[in-house]
Short mmCIF file of C-alpha atoms in Angstrom, two decimals:
data_model
loop_
_atom_site.label_atom_id
_atom_site.label_comp_id
_atom_site.label_asym_id
_atom_site.label_seq_id
_atom_site.Cartn_x
_atom_site.Cartn_y
_atom_site.Cartn_z
CA HIS J 1 52.30 -233.49 179.29
CA ASP J 2 55.86 -234.42 180.38
CA GLN J 3 56.57 -230.79 181.33
CA SER J 4 53.42 -230.69 183.48
CA ASP J 5 54.51 -233.83 185.37
CA LYS J 6 57.96 -232.34 185.99
CA SER J 7 56.40 -229.11 187.32
CA ASP J 8 54.16 -231.01 189.73
CA LYS J 9 57.13 -233.08 190.96
CA ALA J 10 59.14 -229.90 191.60
CA ILE J 11 56.31 -228.45 193.64
CA ILE J 12 56.01 -231.65 195.69
CA ASP J 13 59.77 -231.74 196.31
CA GLU J 14 59.69 -228.11 197.45
CA LEU J 15 56.85 -228.84 199.84
CA HIS J 16 58.75 -231.81 201.28
CA GLU J 17 61.80 -229.58 201.84
CA ARG J 18 59.70 -226.91 203.56
CA LEU J 19 58.06 -229.58 205.72
CA ALA J 20 61.47 -230.94 206.70
CA VAL J 21 62.65 -227.43 207.63
CA LYS J 22 59.53 -226.77 209.73
CA THR J 23 59.91 -230.17 211.42
CA ILE J 24 63.49 -229.29 212.41
CA GLU J 25 62.38 -225.85 213.67
CA LEU J 26 59.62 -227.49 215.75
CA GLU J 27 62.08 -229.98 217.26
CA ASN J 28 64.51 -227.17 218.07
CA ALA J 29 61.75 -225.09 219.70
CA THR J 30 60.57 -228.12 221.70
CA ASN J 31 64.10 -228.87 222.91
CA SER J 32 64.62 -225.21 223.82
CA PHE J 33 61.35 -225.14 225.79
CA ARG J 34 62.28 -228.32 227.64
CA THR J 35 65.70 -226.88 228.49
CA VAL J 36 64.20 -223.64 229.82
CA LEU J 37 61.57 -225.57 231.78
CA GLY J 38 64.26 -227.81 233.28
CA LEU J 39 66.31 -224.78 234.35
CA LYS J 40 63.26 -223.16 235.94
CA ASN J 41 62.37 -226.36 237.79
CA GLN J 42 65.96 -226.56 239.04
CA LYS J 43 65.79 -222.96 240.27
CA ILE J 44 62.51 -223.71 242.03
CA ARG J 45 64.05 -226.72 243.77
CA GLU J 46 67.08 -224.67 244.80
CA MET J 47 64.81 -221.91 246.14
CA GLU J 48 62.74 -224.44 248.10
CA GLU J 49 65.92 -225.86 249.63
CA ARG J 50 67.12 -222.36 250.57
CA ILE J 51 63.75 -221.52 252.11
CA SER J 52 63.73 -224.77 254.11
CA LEU J 53 67.24 -224.02 255.36
CA LEU J 54 66.27 -220.46 256.31
CA ILE J 55 63.19 -221.69 258.17
CA ALA J 56 65.20 -224.28 260.09
CA THR J 57 67.93 -221.75 260.92
CA LYS J 58 65.46 -219.08 262.02
CA GLN J 59 63.48 -221.52 264.14
CA GLU J 60 66.65 -222.75 265.84
CA GLU J 61 67.70 -219.15 266.56
CA MET J 62 64.26 -218.38 268.02
CA ASN J 63 64.26 -221.54 270.13
CA ASN J 64 67.72 -220.72 271.48
CA ALA J 65 66.71 -217.12 272.24
CA ILE J 66 63.53 -218.22 274.04
CA THR J 67 65.41 -220.89 275.99
CA ASP J 68 68.01 -218.34 277.12
CA GLN J 69 65.29 -215.89 278.14
CA MET J 70 63.44 -218.60 280.07
CA LYS J 71 66.64 -219.40 281.99
CA ILE J 72 67.19 -215.72 282.80
CA MET J 73 63.60 -215.30 284.00
CA GLN J 74 63.74 -218.50 286.06
CA THR J 75 66.95 -217.34 287.74
CA LYS J 76 65.37 -213.97 288.43
CA LEU J 77 62.28 -215.60 289.92
CA ASP J 78 64.36 -217.95 292.07
CA ASN J 79 66.36 -215.00 293.42
CA MET J 80 63.16 -213.12 294.24
CA GLU J 81 61.67 -216.10 296.06
CA SER J 82 64.86 -216.71 298.04
CA THR J 83 64.71 -213.18 299.50
CA LEU J 84 60.97 -213.09 300.17
CA ASN J 85 59.78 -213.25 303.79
CA ILE J 86 56.55 -215.21 303.39
CA ARG J 87 55.50 -214.99 307.02
CA ALA J 88 55.76 -211.21 307.15
CA LEU J 89 53.72 -210.82 303.97
CA SER J 90 51.03 -213.19 305.26
CA ASP J 91 50.66 -211.29 308.57
CA LYS J 92 50.47 -207.95 306.78
CA SER J 93 47.90 -209.17 304.27
CA THR J 94 45.70 -210.61 307.05
CA THR J 95 45.23 -207.21 308.69
CA ASN J 96 44.34 -205.67 305.36
CA SER J 97 42.40 -208.60 303.92
CA ARG J 98 39.59 -207.90 301.48
CA PRO J 99 36.75 -210.07 300.07
CA ILE J 100 37.72 -212.87 297.74
CA MET J 101 36.72 -210.88 294.65
CA GLU J 102 39.51 -208.41 295.45
CA ILE J 103 43.00 -209.74 294.79
CA VAL J 104 46.35 -208.32 295.89
CA GLN J 105 47.78 -206.06 293.18
CA PRO J 106 50.08 -208.20 290.98
CA THR J 107 53.69 -207.16 290.63
CA ARG J 108 54.48 -205.92 287.12
CA ASP J 109 57.94 -206.63 285.77
CA VAL J 110 58.12 -206.23 281.99
CA THR J 111 61.45 -206.26 280.18
CA PRO J 112 61.58 -205.56 276.41
CA ILE J 113 64.06 -207.59 274.36
CA VAL J 114 64.93 -205.86 271.10
CA ASP J 115 66.65 -208.59 269.10
CA ASN J 116 63.74 -211.04 268.82
CA GLY J 117 60.68 -208.98 269.83
CA VAL J 118 60.02 -210.88 273.06
CA THR J 119 58.60 -209.21 276.16
CA SER J 120 58.25 -210.97 279.48
CA GLY J 121 56.21 -210.44 282.62
CA ILE J 122 55.74 -211.75 286.16
CA ILE J 123 52.45 -211.92 288.10
CA ARG J 124 52.33 -212.72 291.80
CA ALA J 125 48.71 -213.21 292.90
CA LYS J 126 47.63 -213.75 296.51
CA PHE J 127 44.11 -215.10 297.06
CA THR J 128 42.17 -214.82 300.33
CA GLU J 129 39.12 -216.31 302.08
CA ILE J 130 39.33 -219.74 300.49
CA SER J 131 36.15 -220.85 302.29
CA LYS J 132 34.12 -218.46 300.09
CA LEU J 133 35.45 -219.85 296.81
CA THR J 134 32.56 -221.18 294.69
CA LYS J 135 31.86 -222.37 291.15
CA SER J 136 31.93 -218.73 289.99
CA HIS J 137 35.44 -217.88 288.88
CA VAL J 138 37.67 -215.35 290.62
CA GLN J 139 40.62 -213.79 288.84
CA SER J 140 43.73 -211.81 289.64
CA GLU J 141 44.15 -208.27 288.45
CA ALA J 142 45.33 -208.20 284.84
CA ILE J 143 48.85 -207.53 283.65
CA LYS J 144 49.37 -206.24 280.11
CA VAL J 145 52.01 -208.05 278.04
CA ALA J 146 52.32 -207.97 274.23
CA GLY J 147 49.39 -205.57 274.14
CA LEU J 148 46.97 -208.03 275.80
CA ASP J 149 45.58 -208.42 279.33
CA TRP J 150 46.45 -211.71 281.08
CA VAL J 151 44.95 -213.04 284.32
CA ILE J 152 44.93 -216.13 286.51
CA ARG J 153 41.42 -217.52 287.11
CA ILE J 154 40.41 -219.86 289.91
CA TYR J 155 37.20 -221.46 291.13
CA GLN J 156 35.93 -224.55 292.93
CA THR J 157 34.71 -227.63 291.09
CA THR J 158 33.41 -231.01 292.25
CA ARG J 159 34.16 -234.23 290.40
CA GLU J 160 33.00 -237.61 291.66
CA ASP J 161 32.19 -236.18 295.13
CA THR J 162 35.70 -234.68 295.41
CA LYS J 163 36.27 -230.92 295.58
CA TYR J 164 39.09 -229.42 293.55
CA LEU J 165 40.72 -226.03 293.10
CA SER J 166 40.56 -225.16 289.38
CA ALA J 167 43.30 -222.87 288.04
CA PHE J 168 43.57 -221.33 284.58
CA LEU J 169 45.46 -218.77 282.54
CA ALA J 170 43.24 -216.47 280.44
CA ILE J 171 43.27 -213.46 278.09
CA ILE J 172 40.54 -210.91 278.90
CA THR J 173 41.29 -208.26 276.25
CA LYS J 174 38.12 -207.08 274.48
CA PRO J 175 37.79 -206.88 271.58
CA PHE J 176 40.33 -209.59 270.92
CA PRO J 177 42.46 -208.94 267.78
CA GLU J 178 41.27 -211.52 265.25
CA ALA J 179 44.63 -211.58 263.47
CA ARG J 180 46.48 -212.70 266.61
CA SER J 181 46.61 -216.18 268.08
CA PHE J 182 48.81 -217.98 270.56
CA SER J 183 50.33 -221.42 270.87
CA VAL J 184 51.21 -221.55 274.54
CA TYR J 185 53.55 -223.52 276.77
CA PHE J 186 52.91 -222.74 280.42
CA LYS J 187 53.09 -223.92 284.00
CA ILE J 188 50.93 -223.00 286.99
CA LYS J 189 52.73 -223.05 290.32
CA LEU J 190 51.11 -223.28 293.78
CA VAL J 191 53.63 -221.90 296.29
CA ARG J 192 54.18 -223.13 299.83
CA GLN J 193 53.71 -220.40 302.43
CA SER J 194 56.64 -220.82 304.82
CA SER J 195 58.82 -223.75 303.81
CA CYS J 196 61.42 -223.93 301.06
CA GLU J 197 60.01 -227.15 299.64
CA ALA J 198 59.26 -227.33 295.92
CA PRO J 199 55.89 -225.88 294.82
CA PHE J 200 53.12 -227.88 293.17
CA VAL J 201 53.28 -227.46 289.37
CA ARG J 202 50.97 -228.28 286.46
CA GLU J 203 52.47 -228.08 282.95
CA HIS J 204 50.83 -227.61 279.53
CA ASN J 205 52.34 -227.70 276.03
CA GLY J 206 51.11 -226.24 272.71
CA VAL J 207 47.76 -224.91 273.96
CA LYS J 208 46.06 -222.64 271.39
CA PHE J 209 44.72 -219.54 273.12
CA ASP J 210 41.59 -217.52 272.36
CA THR J 211 39.94 -214.64 274.21
CA SER J 212 37.62 -215.01 277.22
CA LYS J 213 38.61 -218.63 277.71
CA GLY J 214 40.76 -220.09 280.46
CA TYR J 215 43.33 -222.80 279.85
CA GLY J 216 44.59 -224.97 282.68
CA ASN J 217 43.12 -227.69 284.92
CA ASN J 218 39.63 -228.22 286.31
CA LYS J 219 41.21 -230.61 288.80
CA PHE J 220 44.30 -228.54 289.53
CA PHE J 221 44.56 -229.54 293.21
CA LYS J 222 42.35 -231.35 295.73
CA PHE J 223 40.77 -229.02 298.28
CA GLU J 224 41.40 -231.50 301.07
CA GLU J 225 45.14 -231.48 300.34
CA LEU J 226 45.14 -227.72 299.75
CA LEU J 227 43.70 -227.07 303.23
CA SER J 228 45.94 -229.61 304.98
CA THR J 229 48.33 -227.76 307.30
CA SER J 230 51.03 -230.34 306.65
CA ASN J 231 51.23 -229.25 303.00
CA ASP J 232 51.72 -225.57 303.95
CA TYR J 233 49.87 -224.16 300.92
CA VAL J 234 47.27 -222.16 302.89
CA THR J 235 48.03 -219.93 305.90
CA ARG J 236 45.20 -217.97 307.50
CA SER J 237 43.07 -218.67 304.42
CA ILE J 238 45.71 -217.20 302.10
CA TRP J 239 47.43 -218.99 299.21
CA ARG J 240 49.64 -217.81 296.37
CA LEU J 241 50.08 -218.47 292.65
CA ILE J 242 53.15 -217.10 290.86
CA SER J 243 53.25 -216.71 287.09
CA GLN J 244 56.00 -215.83 284.63
CA PHE J 245 55.34 -215.63 280.91
CA ILE J 246 57.07 -214.84 277.60
CA PRO J 247 55.01 -214.04 274.46
CA GLN J 248 56.79 -214.40 271.09
CA SER J 249 55.77 -212.01 268.27
CA ASN J 250 55.04 -212.88 264.63
CA PHE J 251 57.72 -212.31 261.98
CA VAL J 252 58.11 -212.40 258.18
CA ILE J 253 61.00 -214.04 256.28
CA PHE J 254 60.14 -212.94 252.71
CA ASP J 255 57.45 -210.62 251.41
CA PHE J 256 55.78 -213.59 249.71
CA LEU J 257 56.31 -216.10 252.52
CA SER J 258 54.88 -215.18 255.94
CA PHE J 259 55.27 -217.37 259.01
CA ASP J 260 53.24 -217.00 262.20
CA TYR J 261 55.12 -218.51 265.13
CA LYS J 262 52.15 -217.63 267.34
CA TYR J 263 52.95 -216.76 270.93
CA LEU J 264 55.00 -218.85 273.28
CA LEU J 265 53.86 -218.34 276.86
CA LEU J 266 55.53 -219.65 280.01
CA LEU J 267 53.68 -219.64 283.34
CA LEU J 268 55.82 -220.71 286.27
#
């Protein structure tokens, strides 16, 4: 009987030892897992910080590039306007005037920029026979930039018994690529015919563009003020809108992290 008790005690002691060993192994495995998890979390935080820094750096580079290009295009436009004889163009267009649905061919000036994928364009649209302008929109001939067709649309609208010239920027490409969208900054500029005074400008920021829609102002300019000879916007029923725009292409930072900076458009 005593030998049986000793045998049982030995078995129990052995089981306690094995349990203690397994407990230590479990604690070691748990500590190892926590260490590995902590290292991975640290790497994730470091990667997130690097990504945030890359995004900020890339955005700053893009903003600087776009700002520089806008300055270049504005200088170019100012130089063109300073050498333009408005009176001579108005007289010439009067003898060859066409119905309001036919617009003077816009000037195309597209310059590719390799380093950041930007292309830029200038449209100069001259509209005639303002007395025939109705609620049905009229548009300039299209200019293709960034693979899409852009136009300026105008029509007449009446709000609270006051007539206005409505002016919009629009994309008319059909079918419109579903994968492409645009966040647009633009200005619309109504140019004086003979004087060097500043043009009338409407400005828009962060407008999201879609196809077949115009973006601008229903109440761009009062008809009464537009037709006033003292303002010098209309000569012999002719008035001009000048546009300059810069679309910015999409880009990818990492294969697993894609950023769409949309399209930045400037209409001057």
